[in-house]
Structure formats: structure tokens, C-alpha cells
PDB file of C-alpha atoms in Angstrom:
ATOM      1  CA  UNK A 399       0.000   0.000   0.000  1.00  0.00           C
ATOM      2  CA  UNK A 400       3.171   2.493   0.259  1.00  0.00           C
ATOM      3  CA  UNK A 401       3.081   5.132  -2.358  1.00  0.00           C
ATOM      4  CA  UNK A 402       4.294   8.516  -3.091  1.00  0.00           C
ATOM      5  CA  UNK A 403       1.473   9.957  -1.319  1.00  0.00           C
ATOM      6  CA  UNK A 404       0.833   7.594   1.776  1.00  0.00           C
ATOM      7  CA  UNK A 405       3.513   6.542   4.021  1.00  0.00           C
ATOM      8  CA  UNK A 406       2.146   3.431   6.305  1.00  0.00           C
ATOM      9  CA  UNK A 407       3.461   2.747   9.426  1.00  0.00           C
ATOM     10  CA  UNK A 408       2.632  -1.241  10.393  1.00  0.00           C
ATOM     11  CA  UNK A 409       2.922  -2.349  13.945  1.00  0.00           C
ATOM     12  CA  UNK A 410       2.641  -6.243  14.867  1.00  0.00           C
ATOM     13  CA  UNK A 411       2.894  -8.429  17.673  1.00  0.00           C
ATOM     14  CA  UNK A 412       6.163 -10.679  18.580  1.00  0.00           C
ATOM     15  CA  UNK A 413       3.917 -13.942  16.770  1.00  0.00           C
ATOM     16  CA  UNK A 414       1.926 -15.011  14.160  1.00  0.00           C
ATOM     17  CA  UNK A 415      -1.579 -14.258  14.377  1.00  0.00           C
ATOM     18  CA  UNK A 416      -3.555 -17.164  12.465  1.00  0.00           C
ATOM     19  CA  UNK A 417      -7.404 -16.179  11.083  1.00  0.00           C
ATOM     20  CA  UNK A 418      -8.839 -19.190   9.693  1.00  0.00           C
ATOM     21  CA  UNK A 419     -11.329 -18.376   6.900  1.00  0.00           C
ATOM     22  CA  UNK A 420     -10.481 -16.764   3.305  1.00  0.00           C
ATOM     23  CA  UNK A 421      -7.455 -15.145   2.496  1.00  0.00           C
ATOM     24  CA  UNK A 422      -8.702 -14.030  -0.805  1.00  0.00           C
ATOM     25  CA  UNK A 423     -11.906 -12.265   1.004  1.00  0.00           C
ATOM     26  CA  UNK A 424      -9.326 -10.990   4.078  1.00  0.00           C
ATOM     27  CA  UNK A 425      -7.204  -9.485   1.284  1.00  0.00           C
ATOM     28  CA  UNK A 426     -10.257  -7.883  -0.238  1.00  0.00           C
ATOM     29  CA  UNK A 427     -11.428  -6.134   3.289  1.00  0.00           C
ATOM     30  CA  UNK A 428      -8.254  -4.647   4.210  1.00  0.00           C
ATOM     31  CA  UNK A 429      -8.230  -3.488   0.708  1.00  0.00           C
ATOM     32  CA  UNK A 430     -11.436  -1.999   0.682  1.00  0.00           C
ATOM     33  CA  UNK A 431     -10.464   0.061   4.794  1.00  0.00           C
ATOM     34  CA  UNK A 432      -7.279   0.982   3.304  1.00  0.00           C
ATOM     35  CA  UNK A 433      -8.674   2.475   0.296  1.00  0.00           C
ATOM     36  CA  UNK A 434     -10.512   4.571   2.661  1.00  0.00           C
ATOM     37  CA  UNK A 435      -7.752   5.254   4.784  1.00  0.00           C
ATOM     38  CA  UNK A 436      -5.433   6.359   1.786  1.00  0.00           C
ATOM     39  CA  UNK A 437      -8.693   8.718   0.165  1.00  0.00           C
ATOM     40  CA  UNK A 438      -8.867  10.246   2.995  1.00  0.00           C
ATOM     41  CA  UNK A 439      -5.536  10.630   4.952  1.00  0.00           C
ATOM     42  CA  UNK A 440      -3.477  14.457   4.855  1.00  0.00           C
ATOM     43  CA  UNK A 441      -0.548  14.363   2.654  1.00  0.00           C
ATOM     44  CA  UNK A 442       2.559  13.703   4.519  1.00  0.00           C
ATOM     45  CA  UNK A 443       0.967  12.169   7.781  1.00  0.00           C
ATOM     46  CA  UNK A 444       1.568   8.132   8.162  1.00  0.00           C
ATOM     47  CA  UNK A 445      -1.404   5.991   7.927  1.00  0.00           C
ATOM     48  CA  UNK A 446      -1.014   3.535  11.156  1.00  0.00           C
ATOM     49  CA  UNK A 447      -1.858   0.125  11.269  1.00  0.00           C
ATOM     50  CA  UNK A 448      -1.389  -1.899  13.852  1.00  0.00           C
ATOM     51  CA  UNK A 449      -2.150  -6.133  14.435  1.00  0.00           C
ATOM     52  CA  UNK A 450      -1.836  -6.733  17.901  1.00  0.00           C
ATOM     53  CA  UNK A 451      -3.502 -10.334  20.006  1.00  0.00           C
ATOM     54  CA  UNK A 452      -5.256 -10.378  23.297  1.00  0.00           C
ATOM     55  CA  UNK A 453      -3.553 -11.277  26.096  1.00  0.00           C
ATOM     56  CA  UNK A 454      -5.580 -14.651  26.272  1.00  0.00           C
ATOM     57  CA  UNK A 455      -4.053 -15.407  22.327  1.00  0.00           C
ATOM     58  CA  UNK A 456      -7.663 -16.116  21.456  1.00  0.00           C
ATOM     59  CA  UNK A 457      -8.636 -12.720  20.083  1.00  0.00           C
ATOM     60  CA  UNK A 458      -7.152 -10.178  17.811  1.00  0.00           C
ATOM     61  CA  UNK A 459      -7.706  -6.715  16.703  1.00  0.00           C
ATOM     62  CA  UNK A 460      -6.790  -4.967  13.708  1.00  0.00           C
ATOM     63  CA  UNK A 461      -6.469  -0.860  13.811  1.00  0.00           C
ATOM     64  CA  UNK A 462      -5.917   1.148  10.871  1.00  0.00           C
ATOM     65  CA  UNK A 463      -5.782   5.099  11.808  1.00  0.00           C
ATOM     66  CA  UNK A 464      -5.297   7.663   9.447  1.00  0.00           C
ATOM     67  CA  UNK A 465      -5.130  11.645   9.704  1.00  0.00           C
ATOM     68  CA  UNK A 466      -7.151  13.601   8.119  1.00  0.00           C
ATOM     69  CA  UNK A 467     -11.019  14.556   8.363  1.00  0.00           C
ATOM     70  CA  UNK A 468     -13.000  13.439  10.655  1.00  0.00           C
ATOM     71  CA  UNK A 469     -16.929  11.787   9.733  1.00  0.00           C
ATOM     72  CA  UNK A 470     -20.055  13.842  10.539  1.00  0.00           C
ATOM     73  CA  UNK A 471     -21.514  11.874  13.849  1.00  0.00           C
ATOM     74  CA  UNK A 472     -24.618  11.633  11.638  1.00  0.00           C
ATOM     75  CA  UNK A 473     -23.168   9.801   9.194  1.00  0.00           C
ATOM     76  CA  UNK A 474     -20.748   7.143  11.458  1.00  0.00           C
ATOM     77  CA  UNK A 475     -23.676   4.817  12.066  1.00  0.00           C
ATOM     78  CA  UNK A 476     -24.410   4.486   8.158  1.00  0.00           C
ATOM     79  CA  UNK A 477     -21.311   4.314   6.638  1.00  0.00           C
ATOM     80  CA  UNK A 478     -21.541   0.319   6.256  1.00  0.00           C
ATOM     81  CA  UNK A 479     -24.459   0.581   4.270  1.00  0.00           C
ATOM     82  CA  UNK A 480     -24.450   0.154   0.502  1.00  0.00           C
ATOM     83  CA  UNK A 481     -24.476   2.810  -1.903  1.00  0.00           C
ATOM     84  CA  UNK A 482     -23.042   5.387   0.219  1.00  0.00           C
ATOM     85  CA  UNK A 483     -20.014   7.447  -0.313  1.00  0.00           C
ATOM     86  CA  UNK A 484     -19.066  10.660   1.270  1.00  0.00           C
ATOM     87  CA  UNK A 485     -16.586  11.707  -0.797  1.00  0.00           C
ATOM     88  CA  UNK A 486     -16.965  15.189  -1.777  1.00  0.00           C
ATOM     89  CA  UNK A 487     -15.537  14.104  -5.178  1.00  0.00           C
ATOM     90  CA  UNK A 488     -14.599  11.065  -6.629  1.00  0.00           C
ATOM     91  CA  UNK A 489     -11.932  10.435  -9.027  1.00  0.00           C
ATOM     92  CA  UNK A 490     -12.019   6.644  -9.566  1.00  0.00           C
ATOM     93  CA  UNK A 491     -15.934   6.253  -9.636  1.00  0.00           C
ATOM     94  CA  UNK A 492     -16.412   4.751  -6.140  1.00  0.00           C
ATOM     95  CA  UNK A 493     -19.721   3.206  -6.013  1.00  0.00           C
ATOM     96  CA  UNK A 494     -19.918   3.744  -1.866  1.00  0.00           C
ATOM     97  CA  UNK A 495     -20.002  -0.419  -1.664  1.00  0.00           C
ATOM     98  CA  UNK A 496     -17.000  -0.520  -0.052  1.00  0.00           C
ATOM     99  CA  UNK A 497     -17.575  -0.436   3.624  1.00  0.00           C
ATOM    100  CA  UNK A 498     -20.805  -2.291   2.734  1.00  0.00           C
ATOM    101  CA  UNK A 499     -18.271  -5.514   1.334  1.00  0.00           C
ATOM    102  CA  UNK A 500     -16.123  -4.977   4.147  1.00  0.00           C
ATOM    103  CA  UNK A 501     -18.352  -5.342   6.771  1.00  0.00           C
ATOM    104  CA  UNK A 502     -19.932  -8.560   4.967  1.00  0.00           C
ATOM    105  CA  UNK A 503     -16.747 -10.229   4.553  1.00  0.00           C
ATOM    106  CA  UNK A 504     -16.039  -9.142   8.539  1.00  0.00           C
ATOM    107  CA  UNK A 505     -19.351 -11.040   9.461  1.00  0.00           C
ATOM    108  CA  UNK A 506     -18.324 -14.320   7.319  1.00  0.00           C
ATOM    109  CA  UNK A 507     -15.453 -14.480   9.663  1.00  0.00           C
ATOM    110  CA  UNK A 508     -17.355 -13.912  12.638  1.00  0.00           C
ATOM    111  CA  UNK A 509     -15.581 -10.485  13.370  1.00  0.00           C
ATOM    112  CA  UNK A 510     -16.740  -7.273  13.864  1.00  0.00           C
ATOM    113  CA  UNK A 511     -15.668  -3.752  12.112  1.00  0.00           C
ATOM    114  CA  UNK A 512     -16.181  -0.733  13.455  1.00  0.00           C
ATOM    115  CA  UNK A 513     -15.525   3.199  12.208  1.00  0.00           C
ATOM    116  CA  UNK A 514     -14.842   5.827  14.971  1.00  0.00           C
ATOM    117  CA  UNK A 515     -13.497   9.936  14.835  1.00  0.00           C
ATOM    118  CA  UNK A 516     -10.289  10.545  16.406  1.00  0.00           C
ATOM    119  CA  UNK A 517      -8.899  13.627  17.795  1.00  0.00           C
ATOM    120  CA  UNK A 518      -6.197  15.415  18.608  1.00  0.00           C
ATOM    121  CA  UNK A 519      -4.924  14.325  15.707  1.00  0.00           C
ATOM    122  CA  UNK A 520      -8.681  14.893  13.633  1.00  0.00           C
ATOM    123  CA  UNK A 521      -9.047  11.621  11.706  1.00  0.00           C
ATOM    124  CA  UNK A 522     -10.521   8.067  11.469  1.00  0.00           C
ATOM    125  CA  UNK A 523      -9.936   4.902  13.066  1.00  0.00           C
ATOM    126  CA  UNK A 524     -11.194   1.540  12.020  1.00  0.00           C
ATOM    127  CA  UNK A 525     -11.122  -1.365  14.306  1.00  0.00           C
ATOM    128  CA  UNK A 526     -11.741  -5.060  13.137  1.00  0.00           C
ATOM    129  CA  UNK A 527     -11.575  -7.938  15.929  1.00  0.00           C
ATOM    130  CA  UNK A 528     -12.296 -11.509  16.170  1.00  0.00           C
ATOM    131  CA  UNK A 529     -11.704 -14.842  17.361  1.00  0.00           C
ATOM    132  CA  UNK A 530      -8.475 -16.601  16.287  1.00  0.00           C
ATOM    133  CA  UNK A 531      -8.478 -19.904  13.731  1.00  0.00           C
ATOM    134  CA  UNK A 532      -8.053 -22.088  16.834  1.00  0.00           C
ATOM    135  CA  UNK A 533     -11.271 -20.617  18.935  1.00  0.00           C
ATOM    136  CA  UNK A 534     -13.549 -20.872  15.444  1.00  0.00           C
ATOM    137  CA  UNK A 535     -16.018 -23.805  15.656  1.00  0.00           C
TER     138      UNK A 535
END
């Protein structure tokens, strides 16, 4: 995701984290957050994403934080749903689907994905947590 306008800062934990489901749909969902994260993140200021595991190794949470504006409280409890899009103006035609996949693909794995304002720095942070391959039945 590093380009010549987004700098990304990762931040893991000392051991492999292992989600069992599909890699192909994980890939997808962290594409579609840091899309978001990129489209909306100031010039020059690191987008932060950190993988870290509960302290019981049975849950983990993934945080991606960029800088930048923040969402209208209004609008933070519909910004999952399809065929919204609150970008003032769009340059690669997005559809505002998205959030929508991401949050379907979050639910096939039995995780949850959530949007939230920072502040102090203004900008966005979305958190997706689950259950690790070895607590999914």
C-alpha cells in the first residue's frame, strides 16, 4: 500500500496471528479500509496500522488510523451501508459499496468492524476484531 502519497506505518505483535477463513476475502477487506484510509488521509501524515492479540491469544484486533477529516456523527452509524459514499468528489468512480463488502466479509469471519473519529490528531480509526483460527467452531 506504500506510495508517493501515503507513508504506512505497520505495527505487529512478537507472533503469528492465524485467522482461519479466506485469504482471498481478508485481502479484499483490508483493501477496501485501506482504500478509505489512503482517500482520505493528509498528505505527509503516516497511515497507522497496527495487528496486535489479546492477552488470552484467542482474540485479535486490527487498527488502521489515518489523519485527516474526521466523519459527521450523523453519518458514522451508516457508513456500512451500501451505496453510500461521502466523498466530496470522486476520481475513480467509487460506487460507496465498499464499507458495505467490508463489513460482509467481517461477518463471514465472525468479526466485527467498526468506524470511529479521532482527535487530537482529527481523523478516522477503524477497528476489526475476532476470534483466532483455533477458537472458530
Amino acid at each position: 500500500y506504500q506510495n508517493q502519497l501515503n507513508k504506512i506505518q505497520y505495527f505487529s505483535p512478537n507472533q503469528a496471528v492465524m485467522i482461519k477463513g479466506n485469504p482471498d476475502l481478508m485481502a479484499q477487506l483490508l483493501d477496501k479500509v485501506m482504500d478509505n484510509a489512503m482517500d482520505f488521509s493528509l498528505s505527509n501524515h503516516p497511515i497507522q496500522v497496527e495487528l496486535s492479540l489479546h492477552p488470552d491469544n484467542r482474540h485479535y484486533r486490527l487498527t488502521i488510523r489515518n489523519q485527516g477529516p474526521t466523519i459527521p456523527t450523523e453519518k458514522l452509524t451508516t457508513v456500512f451501508e451500501s451505496l453510500h459514499s461521502y466523498r466530496s468528489e470522486s476520481k475513480s468512480g467509487h460506487l460507496g459499496i465498499g464499507l458495505y463488502v467490508a463489513q460482509l466479509i467481517a461477518r463471514f469471519h465472525h468479526a466485527d468492524i467498526h468506524i470511529n473519529n479521532q482527535y487530537q490528531p482529527d481523523g478516522v480509526v477503524v477497528t476489526l476484531a475476532g476470534m483466532c483460527a483455533t477458537d472458530i467452531r
